[in-house]
Every structure is written in C-alpha cells, then in structure tokens.
Short mmCIF file of C-alpha atoms in Angstrom, two decimals:
data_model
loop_
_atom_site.label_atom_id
_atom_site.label_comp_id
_atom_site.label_asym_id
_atom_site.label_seq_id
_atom_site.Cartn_x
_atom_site.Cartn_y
_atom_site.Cartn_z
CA UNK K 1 238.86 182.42 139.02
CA UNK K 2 237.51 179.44 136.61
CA UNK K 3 239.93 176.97 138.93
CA UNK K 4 238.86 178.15 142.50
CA UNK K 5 235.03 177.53 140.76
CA UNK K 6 235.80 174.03 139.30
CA UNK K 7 237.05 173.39 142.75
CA UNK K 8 234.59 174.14 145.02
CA UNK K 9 232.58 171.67 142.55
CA UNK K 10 234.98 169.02 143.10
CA UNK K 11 237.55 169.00 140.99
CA UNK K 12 240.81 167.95 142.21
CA UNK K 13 242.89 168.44 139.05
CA UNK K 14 241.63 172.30 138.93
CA UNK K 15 242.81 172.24 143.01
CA UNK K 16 245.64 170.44 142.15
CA UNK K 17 246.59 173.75 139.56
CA UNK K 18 245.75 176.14 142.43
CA UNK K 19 248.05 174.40 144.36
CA UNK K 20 250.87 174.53 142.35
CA UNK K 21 250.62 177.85 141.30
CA UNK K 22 250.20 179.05 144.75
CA UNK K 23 252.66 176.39 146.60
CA UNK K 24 256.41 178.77 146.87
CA UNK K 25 254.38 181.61 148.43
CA UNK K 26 252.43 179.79 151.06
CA UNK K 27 255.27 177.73 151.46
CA UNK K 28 257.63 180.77 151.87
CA UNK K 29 255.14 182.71 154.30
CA UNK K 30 254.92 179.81 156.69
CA UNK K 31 258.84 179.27 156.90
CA UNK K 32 258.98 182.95 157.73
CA UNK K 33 256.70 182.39 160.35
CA UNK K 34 256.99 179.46 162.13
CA UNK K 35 260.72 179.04 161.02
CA UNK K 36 262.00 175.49 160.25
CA UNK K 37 261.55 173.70 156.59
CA UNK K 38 259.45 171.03 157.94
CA UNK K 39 257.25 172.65 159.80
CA UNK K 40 256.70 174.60 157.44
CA UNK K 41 255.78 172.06 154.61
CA UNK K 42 253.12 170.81 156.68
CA UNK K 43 251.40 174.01 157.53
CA UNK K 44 251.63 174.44 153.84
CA UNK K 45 249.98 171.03 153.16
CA UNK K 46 247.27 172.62 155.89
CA UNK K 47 246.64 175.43 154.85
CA UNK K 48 245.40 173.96 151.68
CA UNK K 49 244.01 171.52 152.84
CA UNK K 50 241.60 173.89 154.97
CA UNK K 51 240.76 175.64 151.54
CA UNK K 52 240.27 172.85 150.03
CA UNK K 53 237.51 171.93 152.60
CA UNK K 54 235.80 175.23 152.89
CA UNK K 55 236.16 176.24 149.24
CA UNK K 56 232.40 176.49 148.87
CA UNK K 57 233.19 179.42 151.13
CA UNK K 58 235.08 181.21 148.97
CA UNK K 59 234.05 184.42 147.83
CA UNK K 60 234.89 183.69 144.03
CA UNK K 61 235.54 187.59 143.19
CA UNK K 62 238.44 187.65 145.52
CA UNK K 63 241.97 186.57 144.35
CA UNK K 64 242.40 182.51 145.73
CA UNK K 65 246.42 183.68 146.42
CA UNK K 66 245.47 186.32 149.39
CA UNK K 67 242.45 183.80 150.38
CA UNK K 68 244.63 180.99 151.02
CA UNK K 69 247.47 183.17 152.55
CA UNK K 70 245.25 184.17 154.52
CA UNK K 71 244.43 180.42 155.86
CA UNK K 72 248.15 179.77 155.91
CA UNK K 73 249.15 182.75 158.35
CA UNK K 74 246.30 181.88 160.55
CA UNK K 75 247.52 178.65 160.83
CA UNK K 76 250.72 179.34 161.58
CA UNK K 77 249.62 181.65 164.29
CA UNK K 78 248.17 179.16 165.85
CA UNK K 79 250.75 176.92 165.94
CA UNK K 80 252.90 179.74 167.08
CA UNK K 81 250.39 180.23 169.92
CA UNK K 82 250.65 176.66 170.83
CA UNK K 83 254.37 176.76 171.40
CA UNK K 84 256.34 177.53 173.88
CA UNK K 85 257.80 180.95 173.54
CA UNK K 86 261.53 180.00 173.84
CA UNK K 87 260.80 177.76 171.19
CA UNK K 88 258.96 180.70 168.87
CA UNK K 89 261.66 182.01 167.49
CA UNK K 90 264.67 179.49 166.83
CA UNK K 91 265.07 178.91 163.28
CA UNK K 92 266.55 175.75 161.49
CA UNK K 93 270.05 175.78 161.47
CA UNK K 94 270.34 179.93 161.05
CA UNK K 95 271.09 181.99 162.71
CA UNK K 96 272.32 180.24 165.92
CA UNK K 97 275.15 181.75 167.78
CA UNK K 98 278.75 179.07 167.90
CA UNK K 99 279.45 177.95 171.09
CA UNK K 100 281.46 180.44 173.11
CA UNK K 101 285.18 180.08 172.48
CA UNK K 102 284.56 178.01 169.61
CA UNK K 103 285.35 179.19 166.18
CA UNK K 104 282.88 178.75 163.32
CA UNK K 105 284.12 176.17 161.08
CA UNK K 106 284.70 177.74 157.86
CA UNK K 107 286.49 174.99 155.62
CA UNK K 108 283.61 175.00 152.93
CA UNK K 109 283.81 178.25 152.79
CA UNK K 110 286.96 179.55 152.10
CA UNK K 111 286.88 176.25 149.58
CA UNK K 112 284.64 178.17 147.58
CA UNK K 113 285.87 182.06 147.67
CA UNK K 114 287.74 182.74 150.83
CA UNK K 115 287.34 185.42 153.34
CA UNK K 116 285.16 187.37 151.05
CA UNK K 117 282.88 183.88 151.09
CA UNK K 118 282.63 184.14 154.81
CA UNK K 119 281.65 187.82 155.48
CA UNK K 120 279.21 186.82 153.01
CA UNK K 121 277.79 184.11 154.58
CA UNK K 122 277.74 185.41 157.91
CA UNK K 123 276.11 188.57 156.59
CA UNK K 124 273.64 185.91 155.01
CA UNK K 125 273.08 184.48 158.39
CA UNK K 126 272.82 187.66 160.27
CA UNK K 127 270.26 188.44 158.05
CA UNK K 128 267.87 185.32 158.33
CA UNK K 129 268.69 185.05 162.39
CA UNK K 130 267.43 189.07 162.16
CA UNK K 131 264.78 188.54 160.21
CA UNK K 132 263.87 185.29 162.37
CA UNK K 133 263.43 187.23 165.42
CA UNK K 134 260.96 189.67 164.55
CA UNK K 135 257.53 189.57 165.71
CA UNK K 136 255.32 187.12 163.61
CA UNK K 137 253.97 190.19 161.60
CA UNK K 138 256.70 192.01 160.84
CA UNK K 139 258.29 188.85 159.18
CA UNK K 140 255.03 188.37 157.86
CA UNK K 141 254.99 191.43 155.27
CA UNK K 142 258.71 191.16 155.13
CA UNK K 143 258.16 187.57 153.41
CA UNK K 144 255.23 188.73 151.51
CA UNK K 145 257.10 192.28 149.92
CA UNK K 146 260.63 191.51 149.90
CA UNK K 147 261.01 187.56 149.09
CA UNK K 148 257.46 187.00 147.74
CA UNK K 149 257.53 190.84 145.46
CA UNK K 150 253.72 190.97 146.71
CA UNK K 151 252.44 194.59 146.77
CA UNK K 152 251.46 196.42 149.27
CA UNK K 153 247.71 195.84 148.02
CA UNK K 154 248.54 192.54 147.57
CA UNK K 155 249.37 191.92 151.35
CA UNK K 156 246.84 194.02 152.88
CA UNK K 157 244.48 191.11 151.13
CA UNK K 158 246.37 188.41 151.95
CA UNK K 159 246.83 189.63 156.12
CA UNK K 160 242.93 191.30 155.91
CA UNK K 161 244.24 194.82 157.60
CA UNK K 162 244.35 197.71 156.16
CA UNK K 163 247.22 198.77 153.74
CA UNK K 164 248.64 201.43 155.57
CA UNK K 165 249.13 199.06 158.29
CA UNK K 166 250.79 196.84 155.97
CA UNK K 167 253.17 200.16 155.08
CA UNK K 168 253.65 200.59 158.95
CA UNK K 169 254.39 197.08 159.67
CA UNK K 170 257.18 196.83 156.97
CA UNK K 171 258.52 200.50 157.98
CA UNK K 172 259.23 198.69 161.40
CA UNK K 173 260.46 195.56 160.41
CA UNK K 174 262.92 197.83 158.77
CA UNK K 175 263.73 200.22 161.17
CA UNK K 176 264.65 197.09 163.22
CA UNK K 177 266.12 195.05 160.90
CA UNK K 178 268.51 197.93 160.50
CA UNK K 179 269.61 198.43 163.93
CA UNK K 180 269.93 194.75 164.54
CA UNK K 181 272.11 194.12 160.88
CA UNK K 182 273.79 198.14 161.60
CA UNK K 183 277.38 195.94 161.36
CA UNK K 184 276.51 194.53 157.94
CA UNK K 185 275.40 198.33 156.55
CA UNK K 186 277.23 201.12 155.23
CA UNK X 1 262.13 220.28 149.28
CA UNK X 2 264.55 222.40 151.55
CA UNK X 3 268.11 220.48 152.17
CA UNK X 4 266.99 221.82 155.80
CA UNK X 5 264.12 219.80 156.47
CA UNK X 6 265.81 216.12 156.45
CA UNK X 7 263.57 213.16 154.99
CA UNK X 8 261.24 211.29 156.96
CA UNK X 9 262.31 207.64 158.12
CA UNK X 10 259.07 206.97 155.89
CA UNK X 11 260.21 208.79 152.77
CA UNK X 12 263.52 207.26 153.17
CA UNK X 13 262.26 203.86 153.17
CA UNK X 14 260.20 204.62 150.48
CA UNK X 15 263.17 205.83 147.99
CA UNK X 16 264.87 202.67 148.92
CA UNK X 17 262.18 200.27 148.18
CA UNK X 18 261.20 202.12 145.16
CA UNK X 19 257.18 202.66 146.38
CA UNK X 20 257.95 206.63 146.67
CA UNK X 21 257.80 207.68 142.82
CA UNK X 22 256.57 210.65 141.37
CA UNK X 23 257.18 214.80 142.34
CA UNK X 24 257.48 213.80 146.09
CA UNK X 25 260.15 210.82 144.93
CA UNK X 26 261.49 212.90 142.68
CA UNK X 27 261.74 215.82 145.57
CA UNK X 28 262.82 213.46 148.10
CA UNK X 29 266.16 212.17 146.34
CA UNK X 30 266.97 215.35 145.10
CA UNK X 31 267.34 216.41 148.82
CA UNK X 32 268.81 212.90 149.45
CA UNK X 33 271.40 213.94 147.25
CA UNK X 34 272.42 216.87 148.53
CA UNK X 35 272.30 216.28 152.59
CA UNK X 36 274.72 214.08 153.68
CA UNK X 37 272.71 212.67 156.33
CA UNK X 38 269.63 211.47 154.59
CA UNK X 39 272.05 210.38 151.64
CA UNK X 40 273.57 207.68 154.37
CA UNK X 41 270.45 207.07 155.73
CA UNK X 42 269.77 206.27 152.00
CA UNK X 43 271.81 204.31 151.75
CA UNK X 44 271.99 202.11 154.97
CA UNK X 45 267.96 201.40 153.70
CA UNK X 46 269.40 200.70 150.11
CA UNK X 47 271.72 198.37 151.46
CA UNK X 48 268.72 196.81 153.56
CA UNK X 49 266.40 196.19 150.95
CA UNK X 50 269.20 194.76 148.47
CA UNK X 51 270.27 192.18 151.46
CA UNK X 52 266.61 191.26 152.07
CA UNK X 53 266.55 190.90 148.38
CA UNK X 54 268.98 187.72 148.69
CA UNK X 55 266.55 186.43 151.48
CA UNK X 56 265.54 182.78 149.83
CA UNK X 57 263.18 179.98 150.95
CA UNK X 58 264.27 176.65 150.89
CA UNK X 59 262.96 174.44 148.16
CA UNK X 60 259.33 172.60 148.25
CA UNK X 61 260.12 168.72 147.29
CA UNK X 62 258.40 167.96 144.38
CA UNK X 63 255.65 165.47 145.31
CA UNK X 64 254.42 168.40 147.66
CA UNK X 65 251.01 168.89 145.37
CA UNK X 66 250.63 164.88 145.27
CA UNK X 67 251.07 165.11 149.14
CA UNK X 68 248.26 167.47 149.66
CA UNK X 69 245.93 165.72 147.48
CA UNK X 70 246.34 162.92 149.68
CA UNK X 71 245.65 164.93 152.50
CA UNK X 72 242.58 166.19 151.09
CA UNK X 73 241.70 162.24 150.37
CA UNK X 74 242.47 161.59 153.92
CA UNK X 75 240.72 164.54 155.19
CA UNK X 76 237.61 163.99 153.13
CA UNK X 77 237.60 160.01 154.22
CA UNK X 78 238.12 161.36 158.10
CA UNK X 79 234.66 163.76 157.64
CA UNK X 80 232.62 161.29 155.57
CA UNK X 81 233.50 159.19 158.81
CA UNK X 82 232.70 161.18 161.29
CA UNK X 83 229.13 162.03 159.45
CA UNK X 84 228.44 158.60 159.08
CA UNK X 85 229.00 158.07 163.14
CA UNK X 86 226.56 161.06 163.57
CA UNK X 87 223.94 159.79 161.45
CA UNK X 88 224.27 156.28 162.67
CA UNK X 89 223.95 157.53 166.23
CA UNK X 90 220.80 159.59 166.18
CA UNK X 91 218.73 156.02 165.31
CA UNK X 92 220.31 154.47 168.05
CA UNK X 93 220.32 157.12 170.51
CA UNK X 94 216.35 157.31 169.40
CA UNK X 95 215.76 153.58 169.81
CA UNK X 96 217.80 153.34 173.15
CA UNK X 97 215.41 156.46 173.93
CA UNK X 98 211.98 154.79 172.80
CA UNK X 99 213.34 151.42 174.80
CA UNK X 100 213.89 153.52 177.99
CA UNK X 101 211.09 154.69 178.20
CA UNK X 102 208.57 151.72 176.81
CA UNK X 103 210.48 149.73 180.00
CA UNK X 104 209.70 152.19 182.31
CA UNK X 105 206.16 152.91 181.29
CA UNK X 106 205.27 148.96 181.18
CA UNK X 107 206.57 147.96 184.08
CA UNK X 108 204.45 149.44 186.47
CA UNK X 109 202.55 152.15 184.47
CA UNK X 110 200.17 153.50 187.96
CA UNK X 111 203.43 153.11 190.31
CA UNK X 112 205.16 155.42 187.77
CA UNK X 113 202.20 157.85 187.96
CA UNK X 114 201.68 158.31 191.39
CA UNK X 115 205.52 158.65 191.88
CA UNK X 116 205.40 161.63 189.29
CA UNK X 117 202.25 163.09 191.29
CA UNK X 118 203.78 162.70 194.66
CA UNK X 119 206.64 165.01 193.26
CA UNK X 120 204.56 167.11 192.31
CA UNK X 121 202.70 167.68 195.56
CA UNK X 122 206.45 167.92 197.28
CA UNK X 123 207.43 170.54 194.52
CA UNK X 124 204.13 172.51 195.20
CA UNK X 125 204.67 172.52 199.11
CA UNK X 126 208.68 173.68 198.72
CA UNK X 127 207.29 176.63 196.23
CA UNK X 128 204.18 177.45 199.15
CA UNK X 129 207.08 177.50 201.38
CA UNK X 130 209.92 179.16 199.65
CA UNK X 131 207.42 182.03 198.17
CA UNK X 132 207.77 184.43 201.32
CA UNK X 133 211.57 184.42 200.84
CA UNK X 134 211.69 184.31 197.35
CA UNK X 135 209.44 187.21 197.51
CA UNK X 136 211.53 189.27 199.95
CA UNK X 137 214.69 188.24 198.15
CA UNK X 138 213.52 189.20 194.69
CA UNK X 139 215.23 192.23 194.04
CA UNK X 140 218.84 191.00 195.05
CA UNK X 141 217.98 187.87 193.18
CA UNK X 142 216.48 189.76 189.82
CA UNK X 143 219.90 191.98 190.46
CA UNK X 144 222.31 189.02 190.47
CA UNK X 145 220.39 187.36 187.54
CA UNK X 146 221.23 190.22 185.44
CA UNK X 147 225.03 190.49 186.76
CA UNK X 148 224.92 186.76 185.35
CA UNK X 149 223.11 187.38 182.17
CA UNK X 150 225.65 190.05 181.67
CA UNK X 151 228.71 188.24 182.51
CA UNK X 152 227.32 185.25 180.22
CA UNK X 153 226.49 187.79 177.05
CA UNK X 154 230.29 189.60 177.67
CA UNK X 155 231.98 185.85 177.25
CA UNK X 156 229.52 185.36 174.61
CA UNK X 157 230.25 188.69 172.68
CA UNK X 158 234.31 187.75 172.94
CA UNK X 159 233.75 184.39 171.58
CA UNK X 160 232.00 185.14 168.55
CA UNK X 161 234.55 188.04 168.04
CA UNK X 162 237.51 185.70 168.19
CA UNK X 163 235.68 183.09 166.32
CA UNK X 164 235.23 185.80 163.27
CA UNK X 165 239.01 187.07 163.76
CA UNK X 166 239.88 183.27 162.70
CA UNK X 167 237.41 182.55 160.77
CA UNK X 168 239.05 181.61 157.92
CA UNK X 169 241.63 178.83 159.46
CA UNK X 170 239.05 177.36 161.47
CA UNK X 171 236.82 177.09 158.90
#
C-alpha cells in the first residue's frame, strides 16, 4: 500500500487519503461498539491517530483497513472496560423503552406514511436496541458483515482471530438477534 | 439431502446470508424447499439478514479528516514535548548528581571515609553474627526465594501476554 508507505515517511496528505478512505468503517465499528455518535467520532479520531503514530509499525504487506480496525476495536474495548457496566450498553437515543403508561409520540410519523410508518420505525428501533445489547463482539462482526459488507476473511483480519470464529460469532449474534426481534419475523 | 434430516442452524444461516453456495447450497435449499420447518426457519433468517441490511450509521461531519490531522499535529507537538523534557532532564539530573556528590566529598573528604569504613565494620559484625542463623535457615529461606521468584515470573508472564493481546492500541 504506496499510501500506508508514504505515511510512515511522513506524509500527511497520503494519511490524510487513508483516512478518508477508511473513515465510514472505523467510524461505523466504533458506534457499534461503544454506542453513541460522539463517542464514537472520537474513538474514530483515536484510532487513527494511534496509527498514525505507530505507522512505522506497520507491516506494509497487510491491508491498512483490518490494521487500523484493528486499533479502533481495541480502543473501544478499552473504553468499554473503563465504563461502568450499566452504562455499556445504552445507546443514543435507540432503543430506549417510553416511560410506562406513556404512549410513544408518533406525530412525525404518521405525517410521513401512517401506521405502516410506525411498525416500521419501531421495527427499526427494535432492531438497533437488539443489536445494541449484544456482547461487544457479536456487534462487532455484525457491524463489520452486515453494515460494513466485510467478508468473513476480511474480519477475521480486522478482529486478529481466526475465521471460523468470526463464522461462530456472527451465527450467535444471529441466533440471538432472532429470539430477541422473534415479534418483528415471520 | 433427505427432507428427514432438517438443516443445521449453521446451514440455515448460511442460505440466508448467501455464504453457503455451491452442491451443499444447492442441496440445502432444495430441502429448504420442501420441509416446512427449515423453509420458516429460512425464512425468519431471511427476514433477519434483510432487517440488519437497513442497519445504518449515522453520518461522519465532514471536517472529520481535517480534525484528525489536527490531532495528529497535537499529538506529535505533545511527544516532541515530552522528549524534549526527557532529554533536558538527564543533564540536569547528571549535574545535580556530580554537585551532590563534589559537596559531599569536599566537605570533609577523611570524615566521609571513616564513616563509610565504620559501616563497614558494623555490616561485617551483623553478617559474623547473623551467619549461624542464616545458615540454619537456608533451606526455608532458598524455598521461599523461589516461591517469590515464581510468583514474580507468573505476574511477569501475564503482563507481557496482555501487553501483546493489545498491542496494537497501545502502541
């Protein structure tokens, strides 16, 4: 990778490139794991700014996307680590149960399509709450193969383990996702 | 495949993802097809991975590249700091060092020589003393010196380990 190479020698402008060719999917995996939009911007910004700083370490033959994934998730680990577990698994504004007794407020949207717009965007919400409250790795390679379209060889790289775990992970997150969403399935 | 051997949970999720292709895909949806079961199991998974198709991140704002470049800046400034406090340091931790010592050598160079033989002398009467028990307590203490070694090399061992499992965010 000619940009990972002009890098490590200094060059911002060919970072700058890796950055923004590699930005949605780090950006994407962090909000997966650590859940809110700006938490996960900055463990974005982190994450490459930890590659940028150890780029000389970079084994050149490897592709910089799973590298720097890589730096991302173990960032966001950590930060999951430091939190308090009530806190690990709340996500921005989806997800959360209404108060009890209190109806939903759905003015927007049966503005925009009617009931048919609400089923659909508490389906929508089922989903991401669902999703949300799976263990770190399961949402993980759930982010990486169905929102990112990484492949399985792809994410083994990316999470260093090996790519049947990656196939066992995913089967999992599945498998739960499925009872959890059962309402929401034919 | 026999309609009487139902599809694995694995196969399943494999026709509804797409990743099981070939004879066994092939095999597997023909029996999907024709067992009811497995055909809504199929489908519960199809409708799974066509939800967590719709699945969307929120958007990056645009100055996000500009905004880790500056981080880089700032991070880059923050080590070139910290380097320069190092190097700075080792001079004046050498001269505070050399001054030390100069002061306490000058002041009363004989006074300072005697003291340093006079502990010696005290050092070689508490090891004349001490050797009879030290003696008869050598295997318990050789014993609990490798318990400790141990202990030290186990926390050692786990260290490194977790050090290499993270290697890559804390480098």
């Amino acid at each position: 990778m000619g940009w990972a190479r002009s890098a490590a020698a200094g060059d911002k402008v060919a970072f700058a490139r890796l950055v923004e060719k590699h930005k949605t999917s780090v950006f994407g995996l962090c909000y997966r794991l650590v859940g809110t939009t700006d938490e996960a911007r900055d463990a974005a910004q982190e994450a490459f700014v930890r590659a940028y700083t150890s780029i000389r370490d970079f084994d050149a033959r490897q592709p910089f996307g799973a590298w720097v994934l890589r730096i991302a998730r173990n960032h966001c680990i950590d930060l999951l680590r430091r939190r308090r577990p009530t806190l690990a698994l709340v996500s921005e504004g989806r997800g959360e149960d209404p108060e009890p007794g209190v109806a939903p407020e759905p003015a927007d949207q049966f503005a925009v399509g009617g009931e048919q717009a609400v089923q659909e965007s508490e389906a929508q919400r089922d989903l991401d709450a669902a999703v949300a409250s799976l263990p770190p790795r399961y949402r993980e390679v759930i982010a990486l193969f169905h929102v990112q379209h990484k492949s399985y060889v792809e994410i083994a790289m990316a999470l260093k383990v090996p790519m049947g775990t990656v196939m066992t992970w995913l089967h999992r997150a599945r498998k739960e996702l499925k009872s959890k969403l059962a309402e929401h399935l034919p | 495949m026999s309609a009487f051997v139902h599809l694995s949970e694995d196969q399943i999720q494999g026709l509804a993802d797409g990743t099981l292709r070939g004879p066994e895909g092939m095999d597997a949806r023909e029996h999907a097809d024709s067992c009811a079961e497995c055909g809504a199991e199929l489908s519960m998974y199809g409708a799974l991975v066509h939800r967590l198709a719709t699945l969307e991140d929120p958007i990056l704002p645009p100055d996000f590249t500009s905004g880790v470049l500056q981080a880089v800046e700032n991070r880059e400034h923050a080590l070139a700091q910290r380097r320069h406090t190092v190097l700075a340091a080792i001079p004046a931790a050498a001269v505070g060092l050399f001054a030390i010592l100069g002061w306490a050598l000058s002041a009363a160079p004989t006074a300072h020589v005697n003291g340093l033989l006079e502990v010696w002398t005290v050092g070689r009467h508490v090891v004349s003393a001490a050797a009879p028990v030290l003696e008869a307590a050598r295997l318990p203490l050789g014993l609990g010196a490798l318990v400790f070694a141990a202990a030290i090399l186990l926390v050692l061992i786990r260290a490194l380990r977790a050090g290499a499992d993270r290697a890559p965010a804390s480098s």
